[in-house]
PDB file of C-alpha atoms in Angstrom:
ATOM      1  CA  MET T   1       0.000   0.000   0.000  1.00 46.00           C
ATOM      2  CA  LEU T   2       2.776   2.417   0.949  1.00 46.00           C
ATOM      3  CA  CYS T   3       4.709   1.580  -2.218  1.00 46.00           C
ATOM      4  CA  TRP T   4       1.616   2.275  -4.344  1.00 44.00           C
ATOM      5  CA  CYS T   5       1.153   5.641  -2.586  1.00 43.00           C
ATOM      6  CA  LEU T   6       4.779   6.568  -3.285  1.00 44.00           C
ATOM      7  CA  VAL T   7       4.403   5.665  -6.961  1.00 48.00           C
ATOM      8  CA  LEU T   8       1.192   7.705  -7.152  1.00 47.00           C
ATOM      9  CA  LEU T   9       2.842  10.654  -5.399  1.00 50.00           C
ATOM     10  CA  GLN T  10       5.852  10.467  -7.698  1.00 57.00           C
ATOM     11  CA  SER T  11       3.623  10.370 -10.772  1.00 69.00           C
ATOM     12  CA  GLU T  12       1.622  13.325  -9.416  1.00 71.00           C
ATOM     13  CA  VAL T  13       4.831  15.293  -8.948  1.00 68.00           C
ATOM     14  CA  MET T  14       5.870  14.424 -12.498  1.00 69.00           C
ATOM     15  CA  MET T  15       2.450  15.439 -13.830  1.00 75.00           C
ATOM     16  CA  ILE T  16       2.658  18.759 -12.005  1.00 80.00           C
ATOM     17  CA  ARG T  17       6.148  19.378 -13.428  1.00 75.00           C
ATOM     18  CA  VAL T  18       4.925  18.594 -16.944  1.00 76.00           C
ATOM     19  CA  LEU T  19       1.840  20.780 -16.439  1.00 82.00           C
ATOM     20  CA  PHE T  20       3.912  23.784 -15.375  1.00 82.00           C
ATOM     21  CA  LEU T  21       6.340  23.220 -18.243  1.00 77.00           C
ATOM     22  CA  LEU T  22       3.491  23.128 -20.751  1.00 81.00           C
ATOM     23  CA  LEU T  23       1.812  26.186 -19.217  1.00 86.00           C
ATOM     24  CA  GLY T  24       5.048  28.177 -19.332  1.00 82.00           C
ATOM     25  CA  LEU T  25       5.885  27.256 -22.905  1.00 78.00           C
ATOM     26  CA  GLY T  26       2.226  27.589 -23.898  1.00 82.00           C
ATOM     27  CA  THR T  27       2.145  31.158 -22.618  1.00 83.00           C
ATOM     28  CA  ILE T  28       5.131  32.034 -24.774  1.00 76.00           C
ATOM     29  CA  GLY T  29       3.524  30.242 -27.718  1.00 77.00           C
ATOM     30  CA  LEU T  30       0.270  32.173 -27.293  1.00 80.00           C
ATOM     31  CA  VAL T  31       2.073  35.505 -27.268  1.00 75.00           C
ATOM     32  CA  MET T  32       3.980  34.527 -30.392  1.00 72.00           C
ATOM     33  CA  ALA T  33       0.814  33.260 -32.111  1.00 76.00           C
ATOM     34  CA  ALA T  34      -1.049  36.493 -31.362  1.00 75.00           C
ATOM     35  CA  GLY T  35       1.080  38.261 -33.967  1.00 70.00           C
ATOM     36  CA  GLY T  36       0.828  35.455 -36.503  1.00 70.00           C
ATOM     37  CA  GLY T  37       2.551  32.344 -35.206  1.00 67.00           C
ATOM     38  CA  LEU T  38       3.977  31.117 -38.494  1.00 72.00           C
ATOM     39  CA  VAL T  39       6.347  34.081 -38.733  1.00 76.00           C
ATOM     40  CA  PHE T  40       8.272  32.617 -35.782  1.00 79.00           C
ATOM     41  CA  ILE T  41       8.962  29.314 -37.526  1.00 83.00           C
ATOM     42  CA  ASP T  42      12.100  29.104 -39.650  1.00 86.00           C
ATOM     43  CA  ALA T  43      13.896  25.840 -40.336  1.00 89.00           C
ATOM     44  CA  ALA T  44      17.218  27.453 -41.294  1.00 89.00           C
ATOM     45  CA  SER T  45      17.377  29.413 -38.039  1.00 91.00           C
ATOM     46  CA  THR T  46      16.599  26.300 -36.020  1.00 92.00           C
ATOM     47  CA  ILE T  47      19.260  24.281 -37.816  1.00 94.00           C
ATOM     48  CA  VAL T  48      21.910  27.004 -37.395  1.00 93.00           C
ATOM     49  CA  VAL T  49      21.346  27.099 -33.628  1.00 95.00           C
ATOM     50  CA  ILE T  50      20.486  23.548 -32.569  1.00 95.00           C
ATOM     51  CA  VAL T  51      22.486  21.229 -34.836  1.00 96.00           C
ATOM     52  CA  PRO T  52      25.980  22.764 -34.398  1.00 96.00           C
ATOM     53  CA  SER T  53      25.420  23.224 -30.655  1.00 96.00           C
ATOM     54  CA  VAL T  54      24.490  19.594 -30.071  1.00 95.00           C
ATOM     55  CA  LEU T  55      27.216  18.290 -32.396  1.00 95.00           C
ATOM     56  CA  LEU T  56      29.923  20.439 -30.799  1.00 96.00           C
ATOM     57  CA  ALA T  57      28.832  19.507 -27.269  1.00 95.00           C
ATOM     58  CA  ALA T  58      28.766  15.819 -28.223  1.00 94.00           C
ATOM     59  CA  GLY T  59      32.158  16.179 -29.906  1.00 94.00           C
ATOM     60  CA  TYR T  60      33.695  17.822 -26.859  1.00 94.00           C
ATOM     61  CA  HIS T  61      32.159  15.692 -24.100  1.00 94.00           C
ATOM     62  CA  GLY T  62      31.094  12.635 -26.092  1.00 91.00           C
ATOM     63  CA  PRO T  63      27.574  11.713 -27.143  1.00 90.00           C
ATOM     64  CA  GLY T  64      27.199   9.389 -24.164  1.00 93.00           C
ATOM     65  CA  ALA T  65      27.997  12.151 -21.682  1.00 93.00           C
ATOM     66  CA  LEU T  66      25.514  14.510 -23.322  1.00 93.00           C
ATOM     67  CA  GLY T  67      22.781  11.877 -23.305  1.00 91.00           C
ATOM     68  CA  ALA T  68      23.567  10.894 -19.714  1.00 92.00           C
ATOM     69  CA  ALA T  69      23.396  14.508 -18.540  1.00 92.00           C
ATOM     70  CA  ILE T  70      20.016  15.051 -20.172  1.00 90.00           C
ATOM     71  CA  SER T  71      18.703  11.726 -18.833  1.00 88.00           C
ATOM     72  CA  ALA T  72      19.914  12.510 -15.315  1.00 88.00           C
ATOM     73  CA  ALA T  73      18.204  15.898 -15.371  1.00 86.00           C
ATOM     74  CA  ASP T  74      14.984  14.313 -16.603  1.00 82.00           C
ATOM     75  CA  GLY T  75      14.973  11.565 -13.973  1.00 79.00           C
ATOM     76  CA  GLU T  76      13.990  11.395 -10.334  1.00 79.00           C
ATOM     77  CA  GLU T  77      17.009   9.463  -9.055  1.00 82.00           C
ATOM     78  CA  PRO T  78      19.520  11.302  -6.838  1.00 84.00           C
ATOM     79  CA  VAL T  79      22.778  12.207  -8.575  1.00 85.00           C
ATOM     80  CA  GLU T  80      26.169  11.594  -6.947  1.00 88.00           C
ATOM     81  CA  ALA T  81      28.261  14.702  -6.286  1.00 85.00           C
ATOM     82  CA  GLY T  82      31.047  13.937  -8.781  1.00 88.00           C
ATOM     83  CA  LEU T  83      28.677  12.761 -11.476  1.00 90.00           C
ATOM     84  CA  GLY T  84      26.395  15.736 -10.885  1.00 89.00           C
ATOM     85  CA  ALA T  85      29.313  18.126 -11.371  1.00 91.00           C
ATOM     86  CA  LYS T  86      30.169  16.420 -14.661  1.00 93.00           C
ATOM     87  CA  HIS T  87      26.551  16.562 -15.850  1.00 92.00           C
ATOM     88  CA  ARG T  88      26.353  20.266 -14.950  1.00 93.00           C
ATOM     89  CA  GLN T  89      29.566  20.928 -16.882  1.00 95.00           C
ATOM     90  CA  VAL T  90      28.216  19.144 -19.968  1.00 95.00           C
ATOM     91  CA  LEU T  91      24.926  21.052 -19.846  1.00 96.00           C
ATOM     92  CA  GLN T  92      26.691  24.370 -19.194  1.00 97.00           C
ATOM     93  CA  SER T  93      28.811  23.747 -22.292  1.00 97.00           C
ATOM     94  CA  LEU T  94      25.662  23.060 -24.306  1.00 97.00           C
ATOM     95  CA  ARG T  95      24.083  26.242 -22.936  1.00 97.00           C
ATOM     96  CA  ALA T  96      27.109  28.332 -23.923  1.00 97.00           C
ATOM     97  CA  LEU T  97      27.255  26.715 -27.364  1.00 97.00           C
ATOM     98  CA  LEU T  98      23.573  27.468 -27.967  1.00 97.00           C
ATOM     99  CA  CYS T  99      24.204  31.142 -27.196  1.00 97.00           C
ATOM    100  CA  ALA T 100      27.316  31.203 -29.387  1.00 97.00           C
ATOM    101  CA  CYS T 101      25.566  29.551 -32.338  1.00 96.00           C
ATOM    102  CA  GLY T 102      22.652  31.957 -31.928  1.00 96.00           C
ATOM    103  CA  GLY T 103      25.086  34.865 -32.112  1.00 96.00           C
ATOM    104  CA  LEU T 104      26.778  33.406 -35.175  1.00 95.00           C
ATOM    105  CA  GLY T 105      23.416  32.842 -36.846  1.00 94.00           C
ATOM    106  CA  PHE T 106      22.496  36.443 -36.088  1.00 94.00           C
ATOM    107  CA  LEU T 107      25.687  37.672 -37.743  1.00 94.00           C
ATOM    108  CA  ILE T 108      25.183  35.371 -40.742  1.00 91.00           C
ATOM    109  CA  GLY T 109      21.656  36.741 -41.170  1.00 89.00           C
ATOM    110  CA  LEU T 110      22.948  40.311 -40.988  1.00 91.00           C
ATOM    111  CA  VAL T 111      25.573  39.588 -43.637  1.00 91.00           C
ATOM    112  CA  HIS T 112      22.865  38.196 -45.916  1.00 86.00           C
ATOM    113  CA  MET T 113      20.756  41.266 -45.251  1.00 87.00           C
ATOM    114  CA  LEU T 114      23.592  43.684 -45.989  1.00 89.00           C
ATOM    115  CA  GLN T 115      24.431  41.856 -49.221  1.00 88.00           C
ATOM    116  CA  ASN T 116      20.879  42.376 -50.437  1.00 82.00           C
ATOM    117  CA  LEU T 117      20.383  46.051 -49.632  1.00 87.00           C
ATOM    118  CA  SER T 118      19.832  46.778 -53.319  1.00 88.00           C
ATOM    119  CA  ASP T 119      16.728  44.543 -53.226  1.00 87.00           C
ATOM    120  CA  PRO T 120      14.351  45.852 -50.524  1.00 85.00           C
ATOM    121  CA  THR T 121      12.208  42.699 -50.680  1.00 86.00           C
ATOM    122  CA  ALA T 122      15.166  40.520 -49.606  1.00 82.00           C
ATOM    123  CA  VAL T 123      16.036  42.625 -46.556  1.00 86.00           C
ATOM    124  CA  GLY T 124      13.031  41.523 -44.477  1.00 85.00           C
ATOM    125  CA  PRO T 125      13.523  37.744 -44.725  1.00 83.00           C
ATOM    126  CA  ALA T 126      17.256  38.024 -44.032  1.00 84.00           C
ATOM    127  CA  LEU T 127      16.608  40.202 -40.982  1.00 88.00           C
ATOM    128  CA  ALA T 128      13.972  37.719 -39.803  1.00 86.00           C
ATOM    129  CA  VAL T 129      16.503  34.871 -39.997  1.00 85.00           C
ATOM    130  CA  ALA T 130      18.995  36.977 -38.048  1.00 90.00           C
ATOM    131  CA  LEU T 131      16.509  37.757 -35.295  1.00 93.00           C
ATOM    132  CA  LEU T 132      15.031  34.268 -35.115  1.00 93.00           C
ATOM    133  CA  THR T 133      18.426  32.647 -34.532  1.00 94.00           C
ATOM    134  CA  GLY T 134      18.846  34.840 -31.469  1.00 94.00           C
ATOM    135  CA  LEU T 135      15.328  34.015 -30.301  1.00 93.00           C
ATOM    136  CA  TYR T 136      15.851  30.274 -30.747  1.00 94.00           C
ATOM    137  CA  ALA T 137      19.175  30.453 -28.905  1.00 96.00           C
ATOM    138  CA  VAL T 138      17.585  32.201 -25.918  1.00 95.00           C
ATOM    139  CA  ILE T 139      14.656  29.778 -25.824  1.00 93.00           C
ATOM    140  CA  ALA T 140      16.891  26.703 -26.046  1.00 94.00           C
ATOM    141  CA  SER T 141      19.619  27.858 -23.659  1.00 96.00           C
ATOM    142  CA  GLU T 142      17.622  29.702 -21.022  1.00 94.00           C
ATOM    143  CA  LEU T 143      14.216  28.020 -21.092  1.00 90.00           C
ATOM    144  CA  ILE T 144      15.306  24.433 -21.752  1.00 91.00           C
ATOM    145  CA  VAL T 145      18.959  23.822 -20.803  1.00 94.00           C
ATOM    146  CA  ALA T 146      19.213  26.205 -17.809  1.00 94.00           C
ATOM    147  CA  PRO T 147      16.357  24.454 -15.955  1.00 91.00           C
ATOM    148  CA  LEU T 148      18.045  21.110 -16.671  1.00 91.00           C
ATOM    149  CA  ILE T 149      21.192  22.419 -14.969  1.00 93.00           C
ATOM    150  CA  GLY T 150      19.104  23.527 -12.006  1.00 91.00           C
ATOM    151  CA  ARG T 151      17.429  20.132 -11.902  1.00 89.00           C
ATOM    152  CA  ILE T 152      20.824  18.392 -11.674  1.00 89.00           C
ATOM    153  CA  GLN T 153      21.669  20.641  -8.717  1.00 88.00           C
ATOM    154  CA  VAL T 154      18.380  19.764  -7.013  1.00 87.00           C
ATOM    155  CA  LEU T 155      18.931  16.031  -7.522  1.00 84.00           C
ATOM    156  CA  GLY T 156      22.515  16.191  -6.222  1.00 82.00           C
ATOM    157  CA  PRO T 157      23.577  16.140  -2.584  1.00 78.00           C
ATOM    158  CA  SER T 158      23.545  19.415  -0.708  1.00 60.00           C
ATOM    159  CA  GLU T 159      26.878  21.186  -0.228  1.00 53.00           C
ATOM    160  CA  ALA T 160      26.707  20.544   3.523  1.00 42.00           C
ATOM    161  CA  VAL T 161      26.507  16.781   2.936  1.00 47.00           C
ATOM    162  CA  VAL T 162      29.388  16.902   0.443  1.00 48.00           C
ATOM    163  CA  GLY T 163      31.493  18.885   2.944  1.00 49.00           C
ATOM    164  CA  GLN T 164      30.812  16.330   5.693  1.00 48.00           C
ATOM    165  CA  GLN T 165      31.805  13.466   3.390  1.00 51.00           C
ATOM    166  CA  GLU T 166      35.124  15.163   2.588  1.00 51.00           C
ATOM    167  CA  GLU T 167      35.914  15.644   6.311  1.00 51.00           C
ATOM    168  CA  ASP T 168      35.329  11.943   7.101  1.00 50.00           C
TER     169      ASP T 168
END
């Protein structure tokens, strides 16, 4: 009976987490859709930000480390201090790479825009690509990866416990 209650409680906690995640992202989606939601969707901008960031993070830390860090942040199991520090480092690298690729995509979009100043109809789409790469980078790094880093910290031992273990 107690085990069933713990499973139910754990699933309720997970449902509440998912609900808040969906409400938060849904609010952003509604604001974006109010001005015409399709203008915020651009495959090239998404590819410029997400693909190089994930590939570079996997190349630096290894694909297994990246997958393990994301899985650990998504789970409910406590994370050991040393492993938690490694997972945080992997996710912090991914967060920084997302911001860097967003900045590079912004600059690439501006270069395309400046090359087409003679054609006023080409300026708008190039500027949109430039701005959307920055938007996608902020959404991915700050609204997705940053909470994963925080989740790893929550699942890890407190600093007081780690300090006591080092003294023993």
